[in-house]
Short mmCIF file of C-alpha atoms in Angstrom, two decimals:
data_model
loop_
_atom_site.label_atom_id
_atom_site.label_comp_id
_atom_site.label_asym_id
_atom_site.label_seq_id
_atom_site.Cartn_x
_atom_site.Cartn_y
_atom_site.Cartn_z
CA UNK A 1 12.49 158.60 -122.10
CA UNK A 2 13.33 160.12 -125.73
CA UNK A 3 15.55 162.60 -126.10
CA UNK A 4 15.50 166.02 -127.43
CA UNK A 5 12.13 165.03 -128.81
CA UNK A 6 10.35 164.72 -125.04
CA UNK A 7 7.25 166.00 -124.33
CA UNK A 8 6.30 168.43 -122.15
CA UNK A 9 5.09 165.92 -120.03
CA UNK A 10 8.18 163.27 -119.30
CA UNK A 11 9.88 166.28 -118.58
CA UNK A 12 9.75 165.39 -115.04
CA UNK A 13 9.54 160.98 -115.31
CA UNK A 14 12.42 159.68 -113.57
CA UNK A 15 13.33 155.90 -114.10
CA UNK A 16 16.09 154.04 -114.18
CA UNK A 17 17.31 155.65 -117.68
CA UNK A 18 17.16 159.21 -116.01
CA UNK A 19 19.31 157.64 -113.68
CA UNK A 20 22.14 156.07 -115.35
CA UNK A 21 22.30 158.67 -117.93
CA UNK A 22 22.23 161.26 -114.79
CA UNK A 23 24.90 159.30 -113.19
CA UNK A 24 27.19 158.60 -116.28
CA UNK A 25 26.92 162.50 -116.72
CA UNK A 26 27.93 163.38 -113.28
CA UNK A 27 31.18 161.07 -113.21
CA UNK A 28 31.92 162.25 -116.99
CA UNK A 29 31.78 165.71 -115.56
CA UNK A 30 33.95 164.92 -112.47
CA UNK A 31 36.55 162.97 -114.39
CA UNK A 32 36.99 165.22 -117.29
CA UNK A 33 36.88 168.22 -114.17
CA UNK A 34 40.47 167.63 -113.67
CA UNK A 35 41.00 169.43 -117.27
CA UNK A 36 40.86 173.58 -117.22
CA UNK A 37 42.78 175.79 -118.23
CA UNK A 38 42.88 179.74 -117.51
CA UNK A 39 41.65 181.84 -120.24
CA UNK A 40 44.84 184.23 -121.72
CA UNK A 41 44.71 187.44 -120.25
CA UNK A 42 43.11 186.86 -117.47
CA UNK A 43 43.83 185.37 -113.51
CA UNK A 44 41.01 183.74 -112.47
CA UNK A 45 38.76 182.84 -115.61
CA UNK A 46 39.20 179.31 -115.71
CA UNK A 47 37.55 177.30 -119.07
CA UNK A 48 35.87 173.87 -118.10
CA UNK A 49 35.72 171.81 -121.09
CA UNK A 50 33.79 169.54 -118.68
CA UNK A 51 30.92 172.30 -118.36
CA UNK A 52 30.04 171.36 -122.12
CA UNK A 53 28.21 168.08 -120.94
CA UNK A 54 26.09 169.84 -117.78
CA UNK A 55 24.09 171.65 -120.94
CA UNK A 56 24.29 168.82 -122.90
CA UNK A 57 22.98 166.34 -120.48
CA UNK A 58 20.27 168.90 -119.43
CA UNK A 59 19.14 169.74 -123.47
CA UNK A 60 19.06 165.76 -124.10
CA UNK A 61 17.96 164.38 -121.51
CA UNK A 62 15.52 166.61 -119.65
CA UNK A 63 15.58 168.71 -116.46
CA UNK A 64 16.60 165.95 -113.79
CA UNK A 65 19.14 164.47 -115.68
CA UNK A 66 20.90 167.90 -115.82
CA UNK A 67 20.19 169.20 -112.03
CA UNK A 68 21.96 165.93 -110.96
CA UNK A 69 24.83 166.18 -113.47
CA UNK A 70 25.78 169.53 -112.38
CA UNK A 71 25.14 169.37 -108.87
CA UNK A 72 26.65 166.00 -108.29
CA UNK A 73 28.83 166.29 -110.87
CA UNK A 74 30.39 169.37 -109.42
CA UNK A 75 30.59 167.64 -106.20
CA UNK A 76 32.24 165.09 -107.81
CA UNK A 77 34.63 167.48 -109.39
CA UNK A 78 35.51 169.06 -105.96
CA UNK A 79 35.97 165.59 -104.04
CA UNK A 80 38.31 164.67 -106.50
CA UNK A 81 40.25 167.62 -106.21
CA UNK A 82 40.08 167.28 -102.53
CA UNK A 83 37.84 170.18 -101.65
CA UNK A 84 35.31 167.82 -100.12
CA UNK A 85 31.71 167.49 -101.96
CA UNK A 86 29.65 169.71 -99.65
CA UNK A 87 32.52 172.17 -99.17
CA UNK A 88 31.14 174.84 -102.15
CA UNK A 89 27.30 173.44 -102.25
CA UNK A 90 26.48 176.80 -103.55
CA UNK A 91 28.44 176.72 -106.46
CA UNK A 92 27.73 173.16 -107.35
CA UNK A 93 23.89 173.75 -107.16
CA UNK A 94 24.28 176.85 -109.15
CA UNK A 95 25.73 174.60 -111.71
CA UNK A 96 23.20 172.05 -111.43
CA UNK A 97 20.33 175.02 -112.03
CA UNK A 98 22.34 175.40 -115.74
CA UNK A 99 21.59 172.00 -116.22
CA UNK A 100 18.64 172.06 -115.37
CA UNK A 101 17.26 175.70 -117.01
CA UNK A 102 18.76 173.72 -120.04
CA UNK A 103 16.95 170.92 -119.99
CA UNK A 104 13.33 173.00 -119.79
CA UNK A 105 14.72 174.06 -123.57
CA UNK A 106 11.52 171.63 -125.07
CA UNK A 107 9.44 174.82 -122.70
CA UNK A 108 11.19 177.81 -124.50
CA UNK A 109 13.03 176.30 -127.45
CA UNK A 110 10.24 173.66 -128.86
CA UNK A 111 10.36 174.47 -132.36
CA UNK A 112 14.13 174.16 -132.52
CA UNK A 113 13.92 170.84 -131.01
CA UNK A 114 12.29 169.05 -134.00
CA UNK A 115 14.11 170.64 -136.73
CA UNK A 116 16.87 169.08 -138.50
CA UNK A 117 20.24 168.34 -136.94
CA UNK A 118 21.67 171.54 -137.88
CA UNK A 119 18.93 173.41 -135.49
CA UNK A 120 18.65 170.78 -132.57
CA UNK A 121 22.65 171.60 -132.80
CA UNK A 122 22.31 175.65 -131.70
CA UNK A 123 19.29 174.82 -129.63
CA UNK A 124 21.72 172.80 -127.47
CA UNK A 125 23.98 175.89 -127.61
CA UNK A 126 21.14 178.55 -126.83
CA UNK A 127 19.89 176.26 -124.76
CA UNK A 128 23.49 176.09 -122.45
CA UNK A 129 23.86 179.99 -122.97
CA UNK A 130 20.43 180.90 -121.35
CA UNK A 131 21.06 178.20 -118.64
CA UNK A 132 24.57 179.48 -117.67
CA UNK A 133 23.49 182.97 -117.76
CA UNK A 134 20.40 181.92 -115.11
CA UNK A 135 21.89 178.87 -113.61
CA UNK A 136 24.81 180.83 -112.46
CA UNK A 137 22.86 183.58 -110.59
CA UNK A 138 22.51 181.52 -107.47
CA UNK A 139 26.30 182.32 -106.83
CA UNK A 140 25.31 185.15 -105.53
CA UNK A 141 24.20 183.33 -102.33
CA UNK A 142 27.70 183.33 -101.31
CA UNK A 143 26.49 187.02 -100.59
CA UNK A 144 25.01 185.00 -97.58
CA UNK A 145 26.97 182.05 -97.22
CA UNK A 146 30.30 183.96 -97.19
CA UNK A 147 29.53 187.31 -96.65
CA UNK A 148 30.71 188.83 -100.41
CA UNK A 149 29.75 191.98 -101.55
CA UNK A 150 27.44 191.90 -104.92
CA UNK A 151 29.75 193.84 -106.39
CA UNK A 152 32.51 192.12 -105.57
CA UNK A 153 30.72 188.55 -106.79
CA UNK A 154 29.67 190.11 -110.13
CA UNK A 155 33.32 190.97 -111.27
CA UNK A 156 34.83 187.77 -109.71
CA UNK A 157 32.21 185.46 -109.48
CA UNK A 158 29.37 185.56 -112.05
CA UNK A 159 30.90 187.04 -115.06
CA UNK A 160 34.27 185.55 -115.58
CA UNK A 161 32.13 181.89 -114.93
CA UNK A 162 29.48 182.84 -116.95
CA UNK A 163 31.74 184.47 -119.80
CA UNK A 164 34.48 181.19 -119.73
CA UNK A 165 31.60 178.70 -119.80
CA UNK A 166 29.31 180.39 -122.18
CA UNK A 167 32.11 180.30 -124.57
CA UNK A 168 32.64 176.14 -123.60
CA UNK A 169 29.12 175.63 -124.32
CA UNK A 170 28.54 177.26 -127.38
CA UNK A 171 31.56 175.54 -129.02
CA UNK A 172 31.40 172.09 -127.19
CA UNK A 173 27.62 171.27 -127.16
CA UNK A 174 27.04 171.32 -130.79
CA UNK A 175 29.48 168.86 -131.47
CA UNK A 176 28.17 167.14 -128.87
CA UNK A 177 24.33 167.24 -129.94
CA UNK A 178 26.02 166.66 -133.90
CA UNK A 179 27.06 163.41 -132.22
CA UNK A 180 24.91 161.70 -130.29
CA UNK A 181 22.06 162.00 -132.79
CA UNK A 182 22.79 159.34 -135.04
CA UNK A 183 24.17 157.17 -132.43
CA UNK A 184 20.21 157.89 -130.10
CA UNK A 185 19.10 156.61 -133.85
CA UNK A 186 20.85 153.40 -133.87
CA UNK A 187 19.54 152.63 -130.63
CA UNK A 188 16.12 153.79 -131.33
CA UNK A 189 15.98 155.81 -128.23
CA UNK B 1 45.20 156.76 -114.62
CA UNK B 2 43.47 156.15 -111.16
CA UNK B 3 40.51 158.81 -110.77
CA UNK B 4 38.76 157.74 -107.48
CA UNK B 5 38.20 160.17 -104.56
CA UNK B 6 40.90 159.52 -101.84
CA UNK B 7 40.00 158.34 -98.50
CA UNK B 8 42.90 158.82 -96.38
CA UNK B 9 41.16 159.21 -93.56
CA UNK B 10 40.41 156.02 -93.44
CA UNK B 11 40.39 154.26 -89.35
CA UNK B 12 40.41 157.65 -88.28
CA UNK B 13 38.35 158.90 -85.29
CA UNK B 14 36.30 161.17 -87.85
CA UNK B 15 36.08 158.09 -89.98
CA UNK B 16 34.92 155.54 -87.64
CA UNK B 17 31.67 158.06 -87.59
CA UNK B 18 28.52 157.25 -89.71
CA UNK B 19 28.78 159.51 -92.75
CA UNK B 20 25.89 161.03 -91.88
CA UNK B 21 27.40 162.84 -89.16
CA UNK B 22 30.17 164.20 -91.47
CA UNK B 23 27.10 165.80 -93.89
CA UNK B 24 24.73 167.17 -91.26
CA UNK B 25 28.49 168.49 -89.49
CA UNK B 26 28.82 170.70 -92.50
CA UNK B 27 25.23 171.96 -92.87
CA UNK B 28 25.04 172.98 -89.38
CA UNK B 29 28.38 175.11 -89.22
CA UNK B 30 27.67 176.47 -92.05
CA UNK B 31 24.30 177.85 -90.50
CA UNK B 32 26.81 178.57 -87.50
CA UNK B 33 29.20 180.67 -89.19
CA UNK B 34 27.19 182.52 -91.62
CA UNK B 35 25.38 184.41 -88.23
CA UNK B 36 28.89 185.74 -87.10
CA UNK B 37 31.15 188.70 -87.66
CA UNK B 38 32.70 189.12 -85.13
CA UNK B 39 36.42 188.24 -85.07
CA UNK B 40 36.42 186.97 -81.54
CA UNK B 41 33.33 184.56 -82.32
CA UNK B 42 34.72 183.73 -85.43
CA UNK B 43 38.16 183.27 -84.51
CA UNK B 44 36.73 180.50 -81.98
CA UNK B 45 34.44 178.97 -84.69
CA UNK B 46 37.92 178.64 -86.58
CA UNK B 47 39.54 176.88 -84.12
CA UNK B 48 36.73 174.20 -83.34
CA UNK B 49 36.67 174.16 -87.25
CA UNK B 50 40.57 173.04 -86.95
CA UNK B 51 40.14 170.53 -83.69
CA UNK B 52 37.24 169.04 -85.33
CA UNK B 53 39.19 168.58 -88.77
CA UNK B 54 41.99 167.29 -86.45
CA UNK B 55 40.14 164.54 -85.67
CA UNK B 56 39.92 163.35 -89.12
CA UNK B 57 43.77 162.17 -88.90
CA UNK B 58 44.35 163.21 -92.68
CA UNK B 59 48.43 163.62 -92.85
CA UNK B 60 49.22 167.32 -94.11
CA UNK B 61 51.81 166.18 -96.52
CA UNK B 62 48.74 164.10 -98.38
CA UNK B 63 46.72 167.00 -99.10
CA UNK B 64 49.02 170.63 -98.66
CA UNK B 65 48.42 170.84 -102.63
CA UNK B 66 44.89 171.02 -101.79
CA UNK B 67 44.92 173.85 -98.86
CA UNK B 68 47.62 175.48 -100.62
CA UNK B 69 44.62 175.81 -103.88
CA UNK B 70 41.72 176.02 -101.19
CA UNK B 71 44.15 178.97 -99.76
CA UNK B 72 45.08 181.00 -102.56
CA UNK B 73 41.46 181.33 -103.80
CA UNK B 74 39.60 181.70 -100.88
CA UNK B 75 42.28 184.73 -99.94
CA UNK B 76 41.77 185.80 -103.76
CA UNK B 77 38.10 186.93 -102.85
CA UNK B 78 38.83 187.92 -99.72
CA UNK B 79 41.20 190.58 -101.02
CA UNK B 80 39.06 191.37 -104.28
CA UNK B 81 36.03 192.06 -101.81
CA UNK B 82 37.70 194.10 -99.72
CA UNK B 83 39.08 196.62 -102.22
CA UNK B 84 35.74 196.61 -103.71
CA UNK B 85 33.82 197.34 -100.85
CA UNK B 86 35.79 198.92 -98.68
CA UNK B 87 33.60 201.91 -98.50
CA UNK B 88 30.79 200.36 -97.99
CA UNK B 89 30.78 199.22 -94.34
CA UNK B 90 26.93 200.67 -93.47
CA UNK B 91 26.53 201.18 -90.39
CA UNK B 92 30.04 201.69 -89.22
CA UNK B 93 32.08 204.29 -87.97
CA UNK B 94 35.31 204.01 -90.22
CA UNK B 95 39.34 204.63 -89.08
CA UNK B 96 40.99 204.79 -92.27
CA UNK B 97 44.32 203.86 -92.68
CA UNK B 98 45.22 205.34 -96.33
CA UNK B 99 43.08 205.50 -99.80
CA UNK B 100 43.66 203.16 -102.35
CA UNK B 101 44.93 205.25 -105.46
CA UNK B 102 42.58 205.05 -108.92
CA UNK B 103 39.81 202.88 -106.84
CA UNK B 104 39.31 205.12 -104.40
CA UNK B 105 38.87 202.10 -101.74
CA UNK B 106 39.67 203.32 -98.33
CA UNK B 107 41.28 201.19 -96.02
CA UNK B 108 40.49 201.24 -92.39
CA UNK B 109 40.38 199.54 -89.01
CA UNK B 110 36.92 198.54 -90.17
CA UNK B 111 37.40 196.70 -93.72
CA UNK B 112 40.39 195.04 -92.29
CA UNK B 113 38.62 193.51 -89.80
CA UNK B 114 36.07 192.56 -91.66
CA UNK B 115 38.38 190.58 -94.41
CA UNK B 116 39.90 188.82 -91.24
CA UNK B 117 36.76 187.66 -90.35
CA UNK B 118 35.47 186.63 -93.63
CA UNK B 119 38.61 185.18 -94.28
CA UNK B 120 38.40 183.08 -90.92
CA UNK B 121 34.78 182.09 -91.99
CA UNK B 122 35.80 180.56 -95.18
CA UNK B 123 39.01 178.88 -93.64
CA UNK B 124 36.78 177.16 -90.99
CA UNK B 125 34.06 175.92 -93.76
CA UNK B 126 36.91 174.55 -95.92
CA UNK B 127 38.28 172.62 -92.54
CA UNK B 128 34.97 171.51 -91.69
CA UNK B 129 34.46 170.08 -95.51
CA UNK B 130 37.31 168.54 -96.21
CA UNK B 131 36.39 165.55 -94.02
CA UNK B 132 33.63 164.52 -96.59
CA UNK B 133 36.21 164.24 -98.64
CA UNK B 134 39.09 162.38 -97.27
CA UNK B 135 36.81 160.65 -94.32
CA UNK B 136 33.99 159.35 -96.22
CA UNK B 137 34.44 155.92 -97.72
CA UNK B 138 33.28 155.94 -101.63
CA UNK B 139 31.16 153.35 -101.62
CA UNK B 140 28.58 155.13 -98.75
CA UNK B 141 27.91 158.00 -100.33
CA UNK B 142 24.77 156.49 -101.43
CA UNK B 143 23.73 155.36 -98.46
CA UNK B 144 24.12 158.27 -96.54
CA UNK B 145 22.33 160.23 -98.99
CA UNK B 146 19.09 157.68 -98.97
CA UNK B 147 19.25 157.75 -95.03
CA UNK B 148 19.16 161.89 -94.76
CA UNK B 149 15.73 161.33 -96.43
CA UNK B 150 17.37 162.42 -99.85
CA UNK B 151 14.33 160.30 -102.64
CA UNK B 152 16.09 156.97 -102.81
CA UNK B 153 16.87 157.56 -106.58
CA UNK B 154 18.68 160.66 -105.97
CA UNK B 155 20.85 158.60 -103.53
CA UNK B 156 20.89 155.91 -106.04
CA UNK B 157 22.19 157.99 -109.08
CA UNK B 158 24.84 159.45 -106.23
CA UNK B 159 26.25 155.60 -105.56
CA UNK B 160 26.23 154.72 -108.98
CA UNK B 161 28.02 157.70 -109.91
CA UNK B 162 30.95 156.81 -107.63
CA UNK B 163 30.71 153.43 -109.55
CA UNK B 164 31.13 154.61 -112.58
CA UNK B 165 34.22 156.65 -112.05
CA UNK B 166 36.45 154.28 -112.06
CA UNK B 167 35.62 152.74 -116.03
CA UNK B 168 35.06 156.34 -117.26
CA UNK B 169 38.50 157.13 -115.67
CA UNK B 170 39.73 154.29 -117.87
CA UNK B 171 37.84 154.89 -120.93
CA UNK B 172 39.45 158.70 -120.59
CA UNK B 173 43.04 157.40 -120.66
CA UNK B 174 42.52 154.82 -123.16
CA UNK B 175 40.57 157.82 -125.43
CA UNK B 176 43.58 160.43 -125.09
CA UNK B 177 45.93 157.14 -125.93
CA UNK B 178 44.04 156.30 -129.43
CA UNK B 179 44.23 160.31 -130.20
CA UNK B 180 47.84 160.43 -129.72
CA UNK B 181 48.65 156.93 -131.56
CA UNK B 182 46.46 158.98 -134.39
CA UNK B 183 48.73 162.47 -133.66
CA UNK B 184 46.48 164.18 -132.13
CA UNK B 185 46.87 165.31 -128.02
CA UNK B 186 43.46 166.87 -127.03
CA UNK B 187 45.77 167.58 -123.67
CA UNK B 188 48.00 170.13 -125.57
CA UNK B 189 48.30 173.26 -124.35
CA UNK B 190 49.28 175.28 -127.19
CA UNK B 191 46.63 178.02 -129.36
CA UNK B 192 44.05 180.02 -128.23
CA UNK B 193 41.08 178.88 -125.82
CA UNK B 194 38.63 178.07 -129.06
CA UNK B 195 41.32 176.02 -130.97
CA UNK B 196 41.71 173.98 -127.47
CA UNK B 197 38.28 173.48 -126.56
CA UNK B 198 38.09 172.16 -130.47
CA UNK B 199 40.93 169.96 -129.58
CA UNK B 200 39.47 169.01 -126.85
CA UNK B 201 36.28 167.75 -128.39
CA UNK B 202 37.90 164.27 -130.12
CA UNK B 203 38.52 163.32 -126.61
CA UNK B 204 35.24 164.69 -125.30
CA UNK B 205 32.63 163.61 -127.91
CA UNK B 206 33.69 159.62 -127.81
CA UNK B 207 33.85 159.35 -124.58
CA UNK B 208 30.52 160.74 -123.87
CA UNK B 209 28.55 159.08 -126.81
CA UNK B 210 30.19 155.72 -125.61
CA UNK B 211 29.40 156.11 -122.00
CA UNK B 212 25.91 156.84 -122.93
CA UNK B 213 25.27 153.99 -125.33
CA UNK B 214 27.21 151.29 -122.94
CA UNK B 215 24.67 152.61 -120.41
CA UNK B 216 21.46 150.51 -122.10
CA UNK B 217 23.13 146.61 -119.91
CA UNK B 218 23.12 148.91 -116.77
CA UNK B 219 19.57 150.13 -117.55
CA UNK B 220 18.82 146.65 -118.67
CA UNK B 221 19.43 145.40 -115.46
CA UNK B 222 18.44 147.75 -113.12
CA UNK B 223 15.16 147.15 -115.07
CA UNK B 224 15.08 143.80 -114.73
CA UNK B 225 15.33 143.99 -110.66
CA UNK B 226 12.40 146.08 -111.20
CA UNK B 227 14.17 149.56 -110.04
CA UNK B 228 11.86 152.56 -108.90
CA UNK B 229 9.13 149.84 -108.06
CA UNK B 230 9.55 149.23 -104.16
CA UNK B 231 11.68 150.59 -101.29
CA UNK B 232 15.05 149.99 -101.88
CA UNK B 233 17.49 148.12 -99.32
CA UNK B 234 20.95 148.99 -98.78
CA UNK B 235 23.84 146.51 -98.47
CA UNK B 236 25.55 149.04 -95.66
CA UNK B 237 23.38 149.40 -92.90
CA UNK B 238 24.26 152.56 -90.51
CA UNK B 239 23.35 153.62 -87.28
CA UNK B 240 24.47 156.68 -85.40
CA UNK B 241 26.07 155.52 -82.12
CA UNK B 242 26.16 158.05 -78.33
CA UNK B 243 28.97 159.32 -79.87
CA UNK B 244 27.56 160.60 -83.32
CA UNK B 245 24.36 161.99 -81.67
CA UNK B 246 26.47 163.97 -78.73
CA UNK B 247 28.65 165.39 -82.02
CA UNK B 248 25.23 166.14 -83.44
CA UNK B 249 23.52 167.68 -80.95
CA UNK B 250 26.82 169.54 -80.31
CA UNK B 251 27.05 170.97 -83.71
CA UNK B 252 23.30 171.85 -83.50
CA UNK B 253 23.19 173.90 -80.46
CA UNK B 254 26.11 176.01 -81.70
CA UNK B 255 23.82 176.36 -84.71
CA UNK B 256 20.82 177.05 -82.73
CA UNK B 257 22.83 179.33 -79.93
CA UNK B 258 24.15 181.26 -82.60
CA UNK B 259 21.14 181.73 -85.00
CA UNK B 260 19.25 183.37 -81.60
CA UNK B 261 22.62 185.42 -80.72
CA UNK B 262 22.60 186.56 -83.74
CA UNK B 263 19.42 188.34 -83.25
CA UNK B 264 19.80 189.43 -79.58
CA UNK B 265 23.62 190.36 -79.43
CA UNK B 266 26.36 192.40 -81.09
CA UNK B 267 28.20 188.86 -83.03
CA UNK B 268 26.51 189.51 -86.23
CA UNK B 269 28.54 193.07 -86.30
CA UNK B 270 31.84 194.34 -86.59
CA UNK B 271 34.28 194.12 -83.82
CA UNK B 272 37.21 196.43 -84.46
CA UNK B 273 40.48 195.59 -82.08
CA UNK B 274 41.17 198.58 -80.04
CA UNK B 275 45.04 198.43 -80.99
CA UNK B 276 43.95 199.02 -84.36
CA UNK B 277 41.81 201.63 -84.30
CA UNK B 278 44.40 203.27 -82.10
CA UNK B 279 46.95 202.53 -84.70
CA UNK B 280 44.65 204.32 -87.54
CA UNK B 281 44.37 207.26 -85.20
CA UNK B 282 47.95 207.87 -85.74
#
């Protein structure tokens, strides 16, 4: 599987590269999960620096790669931490839907793909933007799960996440996608 | 730095259980709970959510840090929601205490009741999961995964995450190390949240890009034992034992008992304790 490059069609292969690269993505996001901090001015806005490589992982590596890296890696994130890795399933699948609503970017965001660095670069970020703003709309299933009002999910739930980590991912995944390019070159990937 | 989850449950009752139980535990209270409202119900669902965690033998001291976090949030949105929608108990005859000034929110028999029992809801769902994490030994995960019926590469990717951990977790200290021997700590916490998550990307960037490339020997050789080609055998065989099937079918008629309650009784509604509406009368 190539990346950033793929085709429509090995948009949905999975073989032992999707794995590992799903798999080094999830732990990556469950180690470096153990590093937040709260955004100034407010309580419960908490940046992820770790959030960066769910849309990352997603944009380069296709739609698998990122439903597993957020999902699992979420998981992850919360076992660590001690919450246990089912505990918030909600939230870690509405994570994994950002990774994965990024990595359909060749669908909506083809002819940024090809470009030159510079443009693959803010496709990565558009691409994490539109998939946090989507991804993140299956919190409201705690509506269900844990009986929340809408309301009261919008103002503490959905925006502050999608505010603190559309701010990560705009800053962190170029950088990221600025990166790994040359390096996918030397190994002819 | 040691990253690994922490299985201090470890020769527990709870533990001596095939994982699987642990999972399908968790799915099935969770169907449980989300049918009730009422305190009483729920208040009983809380305390079979507190044996059942019990069982799992984890000492308190190990893991207060964690309840005390798992706490504090979950009582966070119970308390946000319940300003918030305070009013907006349909259905329900309300006994308000007093009006919240500037929101408007009024507080009554009703919404309080209703916080208890969401609060009780999430409590018991946080007991019941935090057995997957302490009870669970690292190394199944995968297992379990492949024998719920999860595709085999799904449960795959899930073992070898837990595999990698441990090198990332090493790569990560040994990253922030070489920053700080070149004077920079991407773990500072001074400037604004851009100029941190740009500090944050020296640690970030080589760590990922190196993970990634130092991926190709485990591709290599998953390749080489022809991966994805055949059904895949597992080193860790389980089996559910009487035990694990009487938890199981245990957990599942509560599921199922409550699901059709839910339709035929009152436990999906409000209960209001008399003392309290008497005490709003006031």
């Amino acid at each position: 599987m190539s990346t950033m490059t793929m085709s429509r069609s090995n948009l949905w292969e999975v073989t032992s590269r999707t794995i590992v690269y799903a798999a080094i993505g999830a732990a990556l996001y469950g180690v470096l999960s153990l590093f937040s901090f709260l955004l100034p001015g407010t309580t419960n806005v908490s940046i992820r620096p770790a959030f960066s490589l769910v849309a990352f992982f997603g944009y380069a590596f296709g739609p698998i790669v990122g439903l597993f890296v957020g999902f699992v890696g979420n998981s992850i994130g919360d076992q660590l931490n001690g919450y246990g890795f089912l505990t918030y399933w909600n939230w870690s699948l509405a994570n994994g839907f950002v990774g994965f609503v990024a990595g359909l970017a060749p669908l909506y965001l083809a002819s940024m793909m090809d470009g030159p660095i510079s443009r693959r670069a803010l496709g990565g970020a558009i691409a994490g933007v539109v998939g946090s703003v989507i991804g993140f709309l299956f919190v409201f299933s705690d509506i269900w799960v844990g009986g929340s009002s809408f309301d009261s999910l919008l103002t503490t739930g959905y925006v502050p996440v999608v505010i603190a980590d559309v701010i990560t991912v705009a800053i962190l995944v170029p950088i990221l996608v600025y990166a790994w390019e040359p390096v996918k070159e030397q190994l002819g990937r | 730095m040691n990253i690994a989850p922490r299985y201090l449950g470890r020769g527990s009752w709870l533990a001596r259980r095939d994982p699987r139980v642990l999972v399908l535990v968790v799915v099935l209270f969770i169907i449980a709970a989300i049918q009730v409202w009422d305190g009483r119900i729920m208040a009983a669902l809380l305390l079979l959510a507190l044996l059942y965690y019990r069982t799992a033998g984890i000492r308190f001291a190990d893991v207060r840090r964690n309840w005390i976090a798992a706490l504090t949030l979950l009582t966070i949105v119970v308390v946000v929601n319940t300003i918030l929608t305070g009013n907006r108990l349909e259905g329900v005859v309300v006994h308000p205490f007093f009006t919240l000034p500037i929101i408007g929110t009024v507080v009554s028999a009703e919404s309080l009741t209703y916080a208890a029992s969401q609060w009780m809801r999430y409590v018991a769902m946080v007991a019941v999961g935090f057995p997957v994490a302490f009870c669970v030994a690292p190394a199944d995960f995968g297992v379990t995964f492949a024998r719920l019926g999860i595709p085999e590469k799904f449960a795959v990717g899930v073992d070898l995450t837990f595999r990698f951990l441990p090198s990332l977790s090493v790569d990560y200290q040994q990253t922030i190390d070489a920053q700080r021997i070149r004077g920079h700590d991407p773990t500072a916490k001074r400037g604004g949240p851009i100029a941190r998550l740009r500090g944050i990307a020296p640690l970030l960037t080589p760590l990922t890009v190196n993970a990634i490339a130092g991926a190709e020997d485990t591709i290599d050789a998953m390749d080489l034992r022809a991966f994805g080609t055949g059904r895949r055998t597992w080193l860790r065989h389980l089996a559910l034992d009487r035990t694990d099937w009487l938890i199981l079918l245990g957990f599942a008629a509560l599921a199922l008992t409550l699901t059709i309650a839910g339709f035929t009784t009152s436990i999906s509604s409000i209960w209001t304790p008399p003392f309290l509406i008497d005490l709003a009368g006031r």
